Coordinates of C-alpha atoms in Angstrom, one line a residue:
Chain A
M81 CA -17.2 -108.9 81.0
L82 CA -15.6 -106.7 77.9
A83 CA -18.6 -104.3 78.5
Y84 CA -18.4 -104.2 82.0
L85 CA -14.3 -103.5 81.8
V86 CA -15.5 -100.7 79.2
R87 CA -17.7 -99.6 81.5
R88 CA -15.4 -99.3 83.9
L89 CA -12.6 -97.9 81.8
L90 CA -14.9 -94.8 81.6
S91 CA -15.6 -94.2 84.3
N92 CA -12.2 -94.4 86.1
A93 CA -11.9 -92.1 83.1
A94 CA -14.4 -89.3 83.9
V95 CA -12.7 -90.3 87.8
F96 CA -9.9 -89.2 86.6
L97 CA -10.5 -85.8 84.9
L98 CA -12.3 -84.5 87.9
I99 CA -9.5 -84.9 89.7
S100 CA -6.4 -83.4 86.9
V101 CA -9.5 -80.6 87.4
G102 CA -8.2 -80.3 91.3
V103 CA -4.8 -80.9 90.0
F104 CA -5.2 -78.0 87.8
L105 CA -6.2 -75.7 91.1
L106 CA -3.9 -76.9 92.8
V107 CA -1.1 -75.3 89.8
R108 CA -3.6 -72.2 89.9
A109 CA -2.9 -71.9 93.8
V110 CA 0.9 -71.8 94.2
P111 CA 2.0 -68.2 94.4
G112 CA 4.6 -66.3 92.1
D113 CA 4.5 -66.4 88.0
P114 CA 3.2 -69.9 87.0
V115 CA 6.3 -69.7 84.4
R116 CA 8.6 -70.2 87.1
M117 CA 6.7 -73.7 87.5
M118 CA 6.4 -74.7 83.6
V119 CA 10.3 -73.7 82.0
N120 CA 13.5 -75.0 82.5
P121 CA 15.0 -72.2 85.0
E122 CA 18.2 -72.7 82.6
H123 CA 16.0 -70.9 79.3
L124 CA 14.6 -69.0 81.3
A125 CA 17.6 -66.4 83.0
A126 CA 19.7 -66.9 79.8
G127 CA 16.6 -66.3 77.7
G128 CA 15.5 -62.3 79.2
P129 CA 12.0 -61.2 79.8
A130 CA 10.8 -61.5 76.3
F131 CA 12.1 -65.4 76.5
A132 CA 9.6 -65.8 79.3
A133 CA 6.6 -63.6 77.2
A134 CA 6.9 -66.3 74.6
K135 CA 6.3 -69.4 76.6
R136 CA 3.9 -67.6 78.5
T137 CA 1.7 -67.5 75.3
E138 CA 3.5 -70.9 74.5
L139 CA 1.6 -71.8 77.5
G140 CA -1.6 -70.9 76.9
L141 CA -0.7 -68.6 80.5
D142 CA -3.0 -65.4 78.4
Q143 CA -5.6 -67.6 77.1
P144 CA -9.0 -68.7 78.8
V145 CA -8.9 -70.9 82.1
L146 CA -10.4 -74.2 80.3
V147 CA -7.7 -73.7 77.2
R148 CA -4.6 -73.3 79.7
Y149 CA -6.7 -76.5 81.3
G150 CA -6.3 -78.8 78.0
I151 CA -2.2 -77.4 77.9
W152 CA -1.2 -78.1 81.2
L153 CA -3.3 -81.7 80.9
R154 CA -1.8 -82.9 77.8
D155 CA 1.9 -81.6 79.0
A156 CA 1.5 -83.7 82.1
L157 CA -0.1 -86.4 80.1
G158 CA 3.3 -86.8 78.6
G159 CA 5.2 -86.7 81.1
D160 CA 5.7 -83.1 82.2
L161 CA 5.1 -82.1 84.6
G162 CA 7.5 -78.9 85.4
Y163 CA 10.4 -78.5 87.1
S164 CA 11.6 -78.6 90.8
F165 CA 12.2 -75.4 92.4
V166 CA 14.8 -76.8 94.3
S167 CA 16.3 -78.6 91.9
R168 CA 16.0 -76.9 88.5
R169 CA 15.7 -80.5 87.0
P170 CA 12.3 -82.2 85.6
V171 CA 9.7 -82.8 88.6
A172 CA 8.3 -86.2 86.3
E173 CA 13.1 -86.9 86.3
V174 CA 13.5 -85.9 90.4
L175 CA 10.5 -88.7 91.2
G176 CA 11.6 -90.6 89.0
E177 CA 15.0 -91.8 90.5
R178 CA 12.7 -91.7 93.6
M179 CA 10.1 -94.8 91.6
G180 CA 12.3 -97.3 92.6
P181 CA 13.3 -97.6 96.4
T182 CA 9.6 -97.2 97.4
V183 CA 8.2 -100.0 95.6
L184 CA 11.0 -102.5 96.9
L185 CA 9.8 -100.9 100.1
M186 CA 6.0 -101.4 99.6
S187 CA 6.6 -104.6 97.7
T188 CA 8.8 -106.5 100.6
A189 CA 6.3 -105.1 102.9
L190 CA 3.5 -106.8 100.9
A191 CA 5.1 -110.4 100.5
I192 CA 5.4 -109.6 104.7
G193 CA 2.7 -108.3 105.9
L194 CA 0.8 -111.0 103.3
T195 CA 2.9 -114.1 104.6
L196 CA 1.6 -113.4 108.2
A197 CA -2.1 -112.3 106.8
V198 CA -2.2 -116.0 105.2
A199 CA -0.6 -117.7 108.3
A200 CA -2.1 -116.3 111.1
G201 CA -6.0 -115.8 109.3
T202 CA -6.2 -119.8 108.4
L203 CA -5.0 -120.3 112.4
A204 CA -8.0 -118.4 113.4
A205 CA -10.1 -120.0 111.1
V206 CA -8.7 -123.0 111.7
R207 CA -8.5 -123.1 115.3
R208 CA -11.9 -120.7 115.3
N209 CA -12.8 -119.8 118.8
T210 CA -10.0 -120.7 120.9
A211 CA -7.9 -118.5 122.2
I212 CA -5.7 -119.1 119.4
D213 CA -8.4 -117.0 117.6
Y214 CA -8.9 -114.9 120.5
A215 CA -5.3 -113.6 120.6
T216 CA -5.3 -113.4 116.9
T217 CA -8.0 -111.4 117.2
V218 CA -6.2 -109.0 119.6
A219 CA -3.3 -109.1 117.6
G220 CA -4.3 -107.8 115.1
L221 CA -6.7 -105.1 116.9
G222 CA -2.7 -104.2 118.3
A223 CA -1.8 -104.2 115.3
I224 CA -4.0 -101.5 113.9
S225 CA -4.0 -99.1 116.9
V226 CA 0.1 -98.7 117.2
P227 CA 0.8 -95.9 114.7
S228 CA 3.3 -97.6 112.2
F229 CA 5.3 -94.6 112.7
F230 CA 5.5 -94.9 116.5
L231 CA 6.6 -97.9 116.0
G232 CA 9.0 -97.3 113.7
I233 CA 10.5 -95.2 116.4
A234 CA 10.1 -97.7 118.7
A235 CA 12.2 -99.7 116.4
I236 CA 14.9 -98.0 115.4
Y237 CA 15.2 -97.3 119.8
L238 CA 16.2 -101.6 120.2
F239 CA 16.9 -102.9 116.9
S240 CA 19.2 -100.4 115.8
L241 CA 20.5 -98.0 118.5
R242 CA 20.2 -100.2 121.5
L243 CA 21.1 -103.5 120.3
G244 CA 23.1 -102.4 117.3
W245 CA 21.6 -105.2 114.6
V246 CA 20.6 -103.2 111.9
P247 CA 21.2 -99.6 110.1
S248 CA 18.9 -96.8 111.7
S249 CA 18.6 -95.2 108.8
G250 CA 19.2 -95.0 104.7
M251 CA 18.6 -97.6 102.4
S252 CA 22.7 -98.4 102.2
T253 CA 26.2 -97.2 103.6
P254 CA 28.1 -94.5 102.2
G255 CA 31.1 -96.8 99.9
D256 CA 28.5 -100.0 100.5
G257 CA 25.7 -100.7 98.8
G258 CA 25.6 -103.9 98.1
G259 CA 23.1 -105.9 97.6
A260 CA 23.1 -107.3 101.6
D261 CA 24.1 -103.8 103.0
I262 CA 20.5 -102.9 101.4
L263 CA 18.8 -105.9 102.9
A264 CA 19.6 -104.5 106.3
H265 CA 18.6 -101.2 106.2
L266 CA 15.7 -103.0 104.0
V267 CA 14.8 -104.8 107.2
L268 CA 13.3 -103.0 109.4
P269 CA 11.0 -100.2 107.8
A270 CA 9.4 -102.9 106.0
A271 CA 8.8 -105.3 108.6
V272 CA 6.7 -102.0 110.2
L273 CA 5.3 -101.4 107.4
G274 CA 4.0 -105.0 106.4
L275 CA 2.9 -105.5 110.5
S276 CA 0.9 -102.2 109.7
I277 CA -1.2 -104.2 106.5
A278 CA -0.7 -108.0 108.6
G279 CA -3.3 -106.7 110.2
P280 CA -6.7 -105.8 108.9
F281 CA -5.7 -108.5 106.4
T282 CA -5.8 -111.1 108.6
R283 CA -9.4 -110.6 109.4
Y284 CA -9.7 -110.8 106.1
V285 CA -8.2 -114.3 105.7
R286 CA -9.7 -115.6 108.3
A287 CA -13.4 -114.2 107.5
G288 CA -12.8 -115.8 103.8
L289 CA -11.4 -118.7 104.9
L290 CA -14.4 -120.0 107.0
A291 CA -16.7 -119.2 105.0
E292 CA -15.3 -121.7 102.3
L293 CA -15.0 -124.2 105.6
G294 CA -18.7 -124.6 105.3
A295 CA -18.7 -124.3 101.7
D296 CA -21.0 -127.5 100.3
Y297 CA -17.6 -128.8 97.5
V298 CA -15.6 -128.8 101.2
R299 CA -17.6 -131.4 102.2
T300 CA -17.4 -132.7 99.4
A301 CA -14.0 -133.1 99.7
E302 CA -13.9 -135.0 102.5
A303 CA -16.6 -137.0 101.8
K304 CA -14.3 -138.5 98.6
G305 CA -11.6 -139.2 101.1
A306 CA -9.2 -136.2 101.1
G307 CA -7.0 -135.3 104.0
P308 CA -7.3 -131.8 106.2
G309 CA -4.2 -130.4 105.2
R310 CA -5.1 -130.8 101.0
V311 CA -9.2 -130.0 101.4
L312 CA -7.2 -127.1 103.6
I313 CA -4.9 -125.5 100.8
R314 CA -5.6 -127.7 97.8
H315 CA -10.0 -126.6 98.3
A316 CA -10.9 -123.7 100.4
L317 CA -7.4 -122.0 100.9
R318 CA -7.1 -121.3 97.1
N319 CA -10.6 -120.4 96.9
A320 CA -10.0 -118.1 99.8
L321 CA -7.0 -115.9 98.2
I322 CA -8.8 -115.9 95.1
P323 CA -10.9 -112.8 96.7
L324 CA -8.2 -111.3 98.1
I325 CA -6.2 -110.2 94.7
T326 CA -8.8 -107.7 94.6
V327 CA -8.3 -105.9 98.5
V328 CA -4.9 -106.1 97.7
M329 CA -4.9 -103.6 95.3
I330 CA -7.5 -101.7 96.5
Y331 CA -5.6 -101.4 99.3
I332 CA -1.9 -100.2 97.7
P333 CA -2.1 -96.4 97.6
Q334 CA -3.4 -96.5 101.4
L335 CA 0.4 -99.3 101.5
L336 CA 2.2 -96.0 99.9
A337 CA 0.2 -93.4 101.9
G338 CA 2.7 -95.7 105.3
A339 CA 5.0 -95.1 103.3
V340 CA 5.0 -91.6 103.2
A341 CA 5.1 -91.6 107.4
L342 CA 7.9 -94.2 107.3
E343 CA 9.9 -93.3 104.9
Q344 CA 10.3 -90.4 106.8
V345 CA 11.8 -92.2 110.3
F346 CA 13.8 -94.7 108.8
A347 CA 15.0 -91.8 106.2
W348 CA 14.8 -93.6 103.4
P349 CA 15.3 -92.2 99.6
G350 CA 12.0 -93.1 98.6
M351 CA 8.7 -90.9 97.0
G352 CA 7.7 -90.2 100.3
Q353 CA 10.5 -88.5 101.7
L354 CA 10.9 -86.3 98.4
A355 CA 7.6 -85.4 99.3
V356 CA 7.2 -84.3 102.9
S357 CA 10.9 -82.9 102.3
S358 CA 9.3 -80.7 99.2
I359 CA 7.2 -79.0 101.4
G360 CA 9.1 -77.7 103.4
Q361 CA 11.1 -76.3 101.5
L362 CA 8.0 -75.5 99.1
D363 CA 9.2 -77.3 96.6
H364 CA 5.2 -77.3 95.0
P365 CA 6.2 -78.9 91.7
V366 CA 7.1 -82.1 92.6
V367 CA 4.3 -82.1 95.7
I368 CA 2.0 -81.7 92.6
G369 CA 3.9 -83.9 90.9
F370 CA 3.3 -86.5 93.3
A371 CA -0.2 -85.9 93.7
M372 CA -0.9 -86.7 89.6
F373 CA 1.4 -90.0 90.4
V374 CA -0.9 -90.8 93.2
A375 CA -3.8 -90.6 91.6
V376 CA -3.2 -92.9 88.8
L377 CA -2.2 -95.4 90.8
V378 CA -5.5 -94.7 92.3
L379 CA -7.2 -95.5 89.3
V380 CA -4.4 -98.3 87.7
C381 CA -5.0 -100.2 91.0
N382 CA -8.7 -99.6 90.7
L383 CA -9.1 -100.8 87.3
A384 CA -6.2 -103.3 88.1
A385 CA -8.7 -104.7 90.9
D386 CA -12.2 -104.8 87.8
L387 CA -10.0 -106.8 85.9
L388 CA -8.9 -109.4 88.5
Y389 CA -12.3 -109.3 90.0
A390 CA -13.5 -110.0 86.1
V391 CA -11.5 -112.8 85.9
A392 CA -11.4 -114.8 89.5
D393 CA -15.0 -114.8 89.1
P394 CA -16.8 -115.4 85.6
R395 CA -20.4 -114.0 87.0
I396 CA -19.4 -111.0 86.8
G397 CA -20.3 -108.6 84.9
L398 CA -23.3 -111.1 83.8
S399 CA -26.1 -109.9 85.7
Chain B
M521 CA -36.5 -111.8 136.2
S522 CA -38.0 -112.5 133.1
T523 CA -39.4 -108.7 132.6
A524 CA -38.9 -108.6 129.0
L525 CA -35.9 -105.6 128.0
S526 CA -36.0 -103.0 126.1
P527 CA -33.0 -103.2 122.6
A528 CA -31.1 -100.4 124.3
A529 CA -30.9 -102.1 127.7
L530 CA -29.9 -105.4 126.4
A531 CA -27.4 -104.2 124.0
A532 CA -26.2 -102.1 127.4
R533 CA -26.3 -105.3 129.4
R534 CA -24.2 -107.0 126.2
F535 CA -21.7 -103.9 126.4
L536 CA -21.0 -104.5 129.9
G537 CA -20.5 -108.5 129.9
N538 CA -18.0 -107.3 127.0
R539 CA -14.7 -106.7 128.9
L540 CA -12.5 -105.7 126.8
A541 CA -15.3 -103.0 124.9
L542 CA -16.1 -101.3 128.8
A543 CA -11.7 -101.3 130.1
G544 CA -11.4 -99.3 127.0
A545 CA -14.6 -96.9 127.6
V546 CA -13.0 -96.7 131.5
F547 CA -10.1 -95.7 129.9
L548 CA -11.3 -93.0 127.6
T549 CA -13.2 -91.6 130.3
A550 CA -10.2 -91.1 132.6
A551 CA -8.1 -89.9 129.2
G552 CA -11.1 -87.1 128.4
V553 CA -11.4 -86.2 132.3
L554 CA -7.4 -85.2 132.2
A555 CA -7.8 -83.9 129.0
L556 CA -10.2 -81.9 130.4
A557 CA -8.1 -80.8 133.2
A558 CA -5.1 -80.5 131.6
P559 CA -5.1 -77.1 133.5
L560 CA -5.1 -78.1 137.0
V561 CA -3.9 -80.8 136.9
A562 CA -0.9 -80.1 134.9
G563 CA 1.0 -78.4 137.4
H564 CA 3.5 -76.1 134.9
D565 CA 1.5 -74.0 131.6
P566 CA 2.7 -76.6 128.5
N567 CA 4.2 -74.0 126.3
A568 CA 6.4 -72.5 129.3
V569 CA 10.4 -73.0 128.3
D570 CA 12.5 -72.7 131.4
L571 CA 16.2 -72.6 129.5
A572 CA 17.6 -73.3 133.4
A573 CA 16.1 -76.9 133.3
F574 CA 15.8 -78.5 129.5
R575 CA 16.5 -82.1 129.1
E576 CA 16.1 -82.8 132.9
P577 CA 15.1 -86.6 133.1
P578 CA 11.5 -87.2 135.3
S579 CA 12.2 -86.2 138.8
A580 CA 9.9 -84.7 141.5
A581 CA 9.3 -81.2 139.8
H582 CA 9.5 -82.6 136.5
L583 CA 6.7 -86.0 136.3
L584 CA 7.4 -86.8 132.6
G585 CA 10.7 -84.3 132.5
T586 CA 11.4 -81.4 130.4
D587 CA 11.7 -81.0 126.8
S588 CA 15.1 -79.6 124.2
T589 CA 13.2 -75.7 125.4
G590 CA 12.8 -77.3 129.2
R591 CA 9.4 -77.6 128.3
D592 CA 7.4 -80.4 130.8
V593 CA 6.9 -83.1 129.4
F594 CA 4.0 -84.3 131.2
A595 CA 1.6 -80.8 131.3
R596 CA 2.5 -81.4 127.4
L597 CA 1.2 -84.7 127.5
L598 CA -1.7 -83.7 129.1
H599 CA -2.8 -80.4 127.5
A600 CA -1.5 -82.3 123.4
G601 CA -4.8 -85.4 124.2
R602 CA -6.9 -82.1 124.2
I603 CA -6.0 -81.2 121.3
S604 CA -5.7 -85.0 119.7
L605 CA -8.8 -86.4 121.1
L606 CA -11.1 -82.9 120.3
V607 CA -9.7 -83.0 116.6
G608 CA -10.5 -86.9 116.6
L609 CA -14.6 -86.0 117.8
L610 CA -14.8 -83.5 115.5
S611 CA -14.2 -84.9 112.9
S612 CA -15.4 -88.0 113.1
L613 CA -18.1 -86.6 113.8
A614 CA -18.4 -84.4 110.4
A615 CA -17.2 -87.3 108.5
L616 CA -20.7 -88.7 109.8
A617 CA -22.7 -85.8 109.4
V618 CA -21.9 -85.8 106.0
G619 CA -22.4 -89.6 105.3
T620 CA -25.6 -90.4 107.3
L621 CA -27.1 -87.7 105.1
L622 CA -26.2 -88.8 101.4
G623 CA -26.1 -92.1 103.0
A624 CA -30.3 -91.2 103.1
L625 CA -30.1 -89.9 100.4
A626 CA -29.5 -92.8 98.8
G627 CA -31.5 -94.9 100.3
V628 CA -35.0 -93.5 100.2
F629 CA -34.1 -91.7 96.4
G630 CA -32.5 -94.6 94.7
G631 CA -32.1 -94.3 90.9
A632 CA -29.5 -91.6 89.7
V633 CA -28.8 -90.5 92.7
D634 CA -27.9 -93.5 94.7
A635 CA -25.8 -93.9 91.6
V636 CA -23.7 -90.4 91.5
V637 CA -23.5 -91.2 95.7
M638 CA -22.3 -94.2 95.5
R639 CA -19.4 -93.7 92.8
A640 CA -18.2 -91.0 94.5
A641 CA -18.3 -92.8 98.0
D642 CA -16.0 -95.9 96.2
V643 CA -14.2 -93.0 95.0
V644 CA -12.9 -90.9 97.7
L645 CA -12.8 -93.8 100.0
S646 CA -10.0 -94.9 97.1
F647 CA -8.0 -92.1 98.5
P648 CA -6.0 -92.2 101.2
S649 CA -6.9 -89.1 103.0
L650 CA -3.2 -88.5 104.5
V651 CA -1.5 -88.2 101.1
V652 CA -4.4 -85.6 100.0
I653 CA -3.7 -83.4 103.1
V654 CA 0.4 -84.2 102.1
V655 CA -0.2 -82.8 99.0
L656 CA -2.8 -79.1 100.1
A657 CA -1.0 -78.6 102.8
G658 CA 2.1 -78.9 101.1
V659 CA 0.5 -75.5 98.3
L660 CA -2.1 -74.1 100.8
G661 CA 0.1 -75.0 104.5
P662 CA -0.6 -77.0 106.6
S663 CA -3.6 -76.2 109.6
T664 CA -6.1 -77.6 112.3
A665 CA -8.6 -76.3 110.2
M666 CA -8.3 -77.8 107.0
L667 CA -6.7 -81.4 109.0
V668 CA -11.0 -81.8 110.0
L669 CA -11.9 -81.0 107.0
V670 CA -10.4 -83.3 104.6
F671 CA -10.4 -86.2 106.9
A672 CA -14.9 -85.4 107.1
A673 CA -14.3 -85.0 103.0
G674 CA -12.8 -88.1 102.8
N675 CA -13.8 -90.3 106.0
W676 CA -18.1 -90.0 105.1
P677 CA -17.7 -92.9 102.6
T678 CA -18.1 -95.4 105.7
A679 CA -21.5 -94.2 107.3
C680 CA -22.7 -93.9 103.8
R681 CA -22.5 -96.3 103.2
V682 CA -24.3 -98.5 106.0
V683 CA -26.3 -96.2 106.4
R684 CA -28.2 -96.6 102.5
G685 CA -28.3 -99.8 102.5
L686 CA -30.3 -100.1 106.2
T687 CA -32.4 -97.3 104.7
L688 CA -32.9 -99.5 101.5
S689 CA -34.0 -102.6 103.9
L690 CA -36.4 -100.2 105.9
R691 CA -38.1 -99.0 102.7
E692 CA -39.7 -102.3 102.4
Q693 CA -40.6 -102.7 105.4
E694 CA -44.5 -102.0 106.9
Y695 CA -44.4 -98.9 109.4
V696 CA -42.3 -97.2 106.6
Q697 CA -44.5 -98.4 103.9
A698 CA -47.4 -97.1 105.9
A699 CA -45.7 -94.0 106.3
R700 CA -45.5 -93.2 102.6
A701 CA -49.4 -94.1 102.2
F702 CA -50.4 -91.8 104.1
G703 CA -49.0 -89.1 102.5
A704 CA -45.5 -88.7 104.3
G705 CA -42.9 -86.7 101.6
R706 CA -39.2 -87.8 101.8
A707 CA -37.8 -85.3 104.4
A708 CA -40.0 -86.5 107.3
L709 CA -39.2 -90.2 105.6
I710 CA -36.0 -89.3 106.6
G711 CA -36.4 -87.7 109.5
R712 CA -38.6 -89.8 111.5
H713 CA -38.3 -93.1 109.8
V714 CA -34.4 -93.5 108.9
L715 CA -32.6 -92.1 111.3
P716 CA -33.7 -92.6 114.3
A717 CA -33.4 -96.1 113.4
V718 CA -29.6 -96.1 112.0
L719 CA -28.3 -93.9 115.0
S720 CA -26.7 -97.2 117.4
Q721 CA -24.9 -98.4 113.7
V722 CA -23.8 -95.2 113.7
A723 CA -22.3 -94.6 116.3
V724 CA -20.5 -98.1 116.2
V725 CA -18.9 -96.6 112.9
G726 CA -18.3 -93.2 114.1
T727 CA -16.1 -94.5 117.0
L728 CA -14.3 -96.7 114.9
L729 CA -14.0 -94.1 112.9
V730 CA -12.6 -91.9 115.6
A731 CA -9.8 -94.8 115.9
Q732 CA -8.9 -93.9 112.6
M733 CA -8.9 -90.3 112.9
I734 CA -6.6 -90.0 116.6
L735 CA -4.0 -91.7 114.4
L736 CA -4.1 -89.6 111.0
E737 CA -4.0 -86.5 113.3
A738 CA -0.8 -88.4 114.9
V739 CA 0.9 -88.8 111.7
L740 CA 0.1 -85.5 110.1
S741 CA 1.5 -83.4 113.1
F742 CA 4.4 -85.4 113.7
L743 CA 5.0 -84.8 109.7
G744 CA 5.4 -81.3 110.6
L745 CA 1.3 -80.9 108.0
G746 CA -0.7 -81.3 110.9
V747 CA -1.3 -79.2 114.1
Q748 CA 1.7 -76.6 114.1
P749 CA 4.1 -75.8 117.3
P750 CA 4.4 -74.3 119.4
R751 CA 0.7 -76.4 120.1
A752 CA 1.5 -80.1 121.7
S753 CA -0.2 -82.8 120.4
W754 CA 0.5 -86.3 120.8
G755 CA 2.1 -86.2 117.0
T756 CA 4.3 -83.2 117.1
M757 CA 5.7 -84.6 120.2
L758 CA 7.1 -87.6 118.4
T759 CA 8.3 -85.1 116.0
D760 CA 11.7 -85.0 118.3
A761 CA 12.0 -88.5 118.2
Q762 CA 13.5 -88.5 114.8
N763 CA 16.7 -87.0 116.1
L764 CA 18.6 -89.5 117.2
T765 CA 20.7 -88.8 120.0
L766 CA 17.4 -87.6 121.5
L767 CA 15.7 -90.8 120.6
Q768 CA 18.3 -92.9 122.3
T769 CA 19.2 -91.0 125.7
M770 CA 15.7 -89.4 126.0
P771 CA 13.0 -91.9 125.5
W772 CA 10.5 -90.1 128.5
L773 CA 10.5 -87.5 125.4
W774 CA 8.6 -90.1 122.8
L775 CA 7.6 -93.3 125.0
P776 CA 4.8 -91.1 126.5
P777 CA 3.2 -89.7 123.9
G778 CA 3.3 -93.0 121.1
L779 CA 1.6 -94.7 123.8
A780 CA -0.8 -91.8 124.3
I781 CA -1.6 -92.7 121.2
A782 CA -2.0 -96.1 120.9
L783 CA -3.4 -96.7 124.3
T784 CA -6.4 -94.5 123.6
V785 CA -7.2 -96.0 119.6
L786 CA -6.8 -98.9 120.7
A787 CA -8.9 -98.7 124.0
V788 CA -11.4 -96.9 121.3
N789 CA -11.4 -99.8 118.8
F790 CA -12.3 -101.9 122.0
V791 CA -15.2 -99.6 122.3
G792 CA -16.6 -99.5 118.7
D793 CA -16.4 -103.6 118.8
G794 CA -17.8 -104.2 121.7
L795 CA -20.3 -100.8 120.8
R796 CA -21.2 -103.6 117.6
D797 CA -21.4 -106.8 118.8
A798 CA -23.7 -104.7 121.4
V799 CA -25.7 -102.9 118.7
D800 CA -25.8 -106.0 116.4
P801 CA -25.3 -109.3 118.4
K802 CA -26.4 -111.7 114.8
G803 CA -23.3 -110.2 113.0
T804 CA -20.8 -111.6 116.2
R805 CA -17.9 -114.1 115.0
R806 CA -19.2 -117.5 114.5

């Protein structure tokens, strides 16, 4: 198993290097003087042309491309992603303060989506080929067909503007910001994002559970006199949900993509909204910092999926 | 009558027996005809600004009302359909072409080629196209051509995996081994034997891809990173709904494009699922 993990780690590292080359090329595609992106703008203004020239040497901008790439990668891995053109603060800092809201939104959505998916998938598998099963399938198809940003717009129209139950945008009311206030802002975007992942996951749960319910050990449990509820929950469902953990891990970057659009719709102050508004302001360092973050997130999730896969199924990596 | 039917005729019969798939196909045909005939049916120029008649509710003159600059919403909806469907079809076709070719190569050659292609497929698939386009559009500027290119570059692995799997099993079939024994080269193997055999499965993958591509185009255009105004796509038409006043008072602005996306994607998914069941009846639900 150790050999398997080392192999996955190495191959992920290779992929990360490839992606970093792509991001580096993007940095080079940004018009204007690169010093503007890399150096604290206050120092640059105070230092004058001589300081800029010294920084240019320090950043290796007069060196061959490969050396420049090495310096850039070292800085980026150390958390130095340059400075925002707009707020003039370090990119890592700007991104960092937006991370909390995005993580809150995504984790709540994941909890809602998985709860729905496990409930609907279990129901569909237990009552397979009945009206309930077909209704779940069609509902799941509906959930993946309606664009979540449109669902968000429709939800704001109905629940905020018509019914007035919850606020339409932002993360808190100015001057409030307590737990209940944030929850009221969170519930709509999280539910819409959760619904968008419930569709595909319901299919996984249903298929996984059907496979387990047909397995010999389930028949053994039944033969030994375990009740249907106990067989379903203690035996079949438990085994059916293990592979789901891996799927969830791989799905997290997609969830972030969904959050990008919904943060825009609900004016949720997360990283996705920051990225989209930075594009409008031509704040390239922030956009590129976001790209690096996503690249790291994708690889961490893939590694975690590999690891969980190996832990959940000890046969992996033995062959 | 017990005349033997060809596999294609059997598949067609199964597809026609699937009511949801049939309804989806009818809806898509209608949507396609409306989009193609948009200039004839719309009655208005989709980009004609009429400041004397802005934000008007639906009426006989403007079936779905007008937007903030007095443009006819119905005309824009039809013309937007052209862009949305075209982007969906083009990018899906491009992804299929790349995926089929790479999958066939991986399956026929095996070994290192197979390992590299499949590893690349894993990596590409783990990156959400939406984020890739957000970043590229942010630095290089948005364009419809880039949309199609990135969609294709990010979505070839689905077809690739299917084709590779089928190719691996085809390789063991007697007629393919016979062809090899007679000295058929790899190009001939792919062109004469692999491609015709995988075509139906590729069509299934492609149909389901079209649904995803239409959704992606919509959300990116909504974010201002896809199709650029004044050209209309269903996504750009929804941009106005970000204004809460317009959202509340003018449902005719955002409801039609949103429903158009949802119904089209649903119809494509129904057709895709129907095709899958028709082509591969053994793989259907238990």
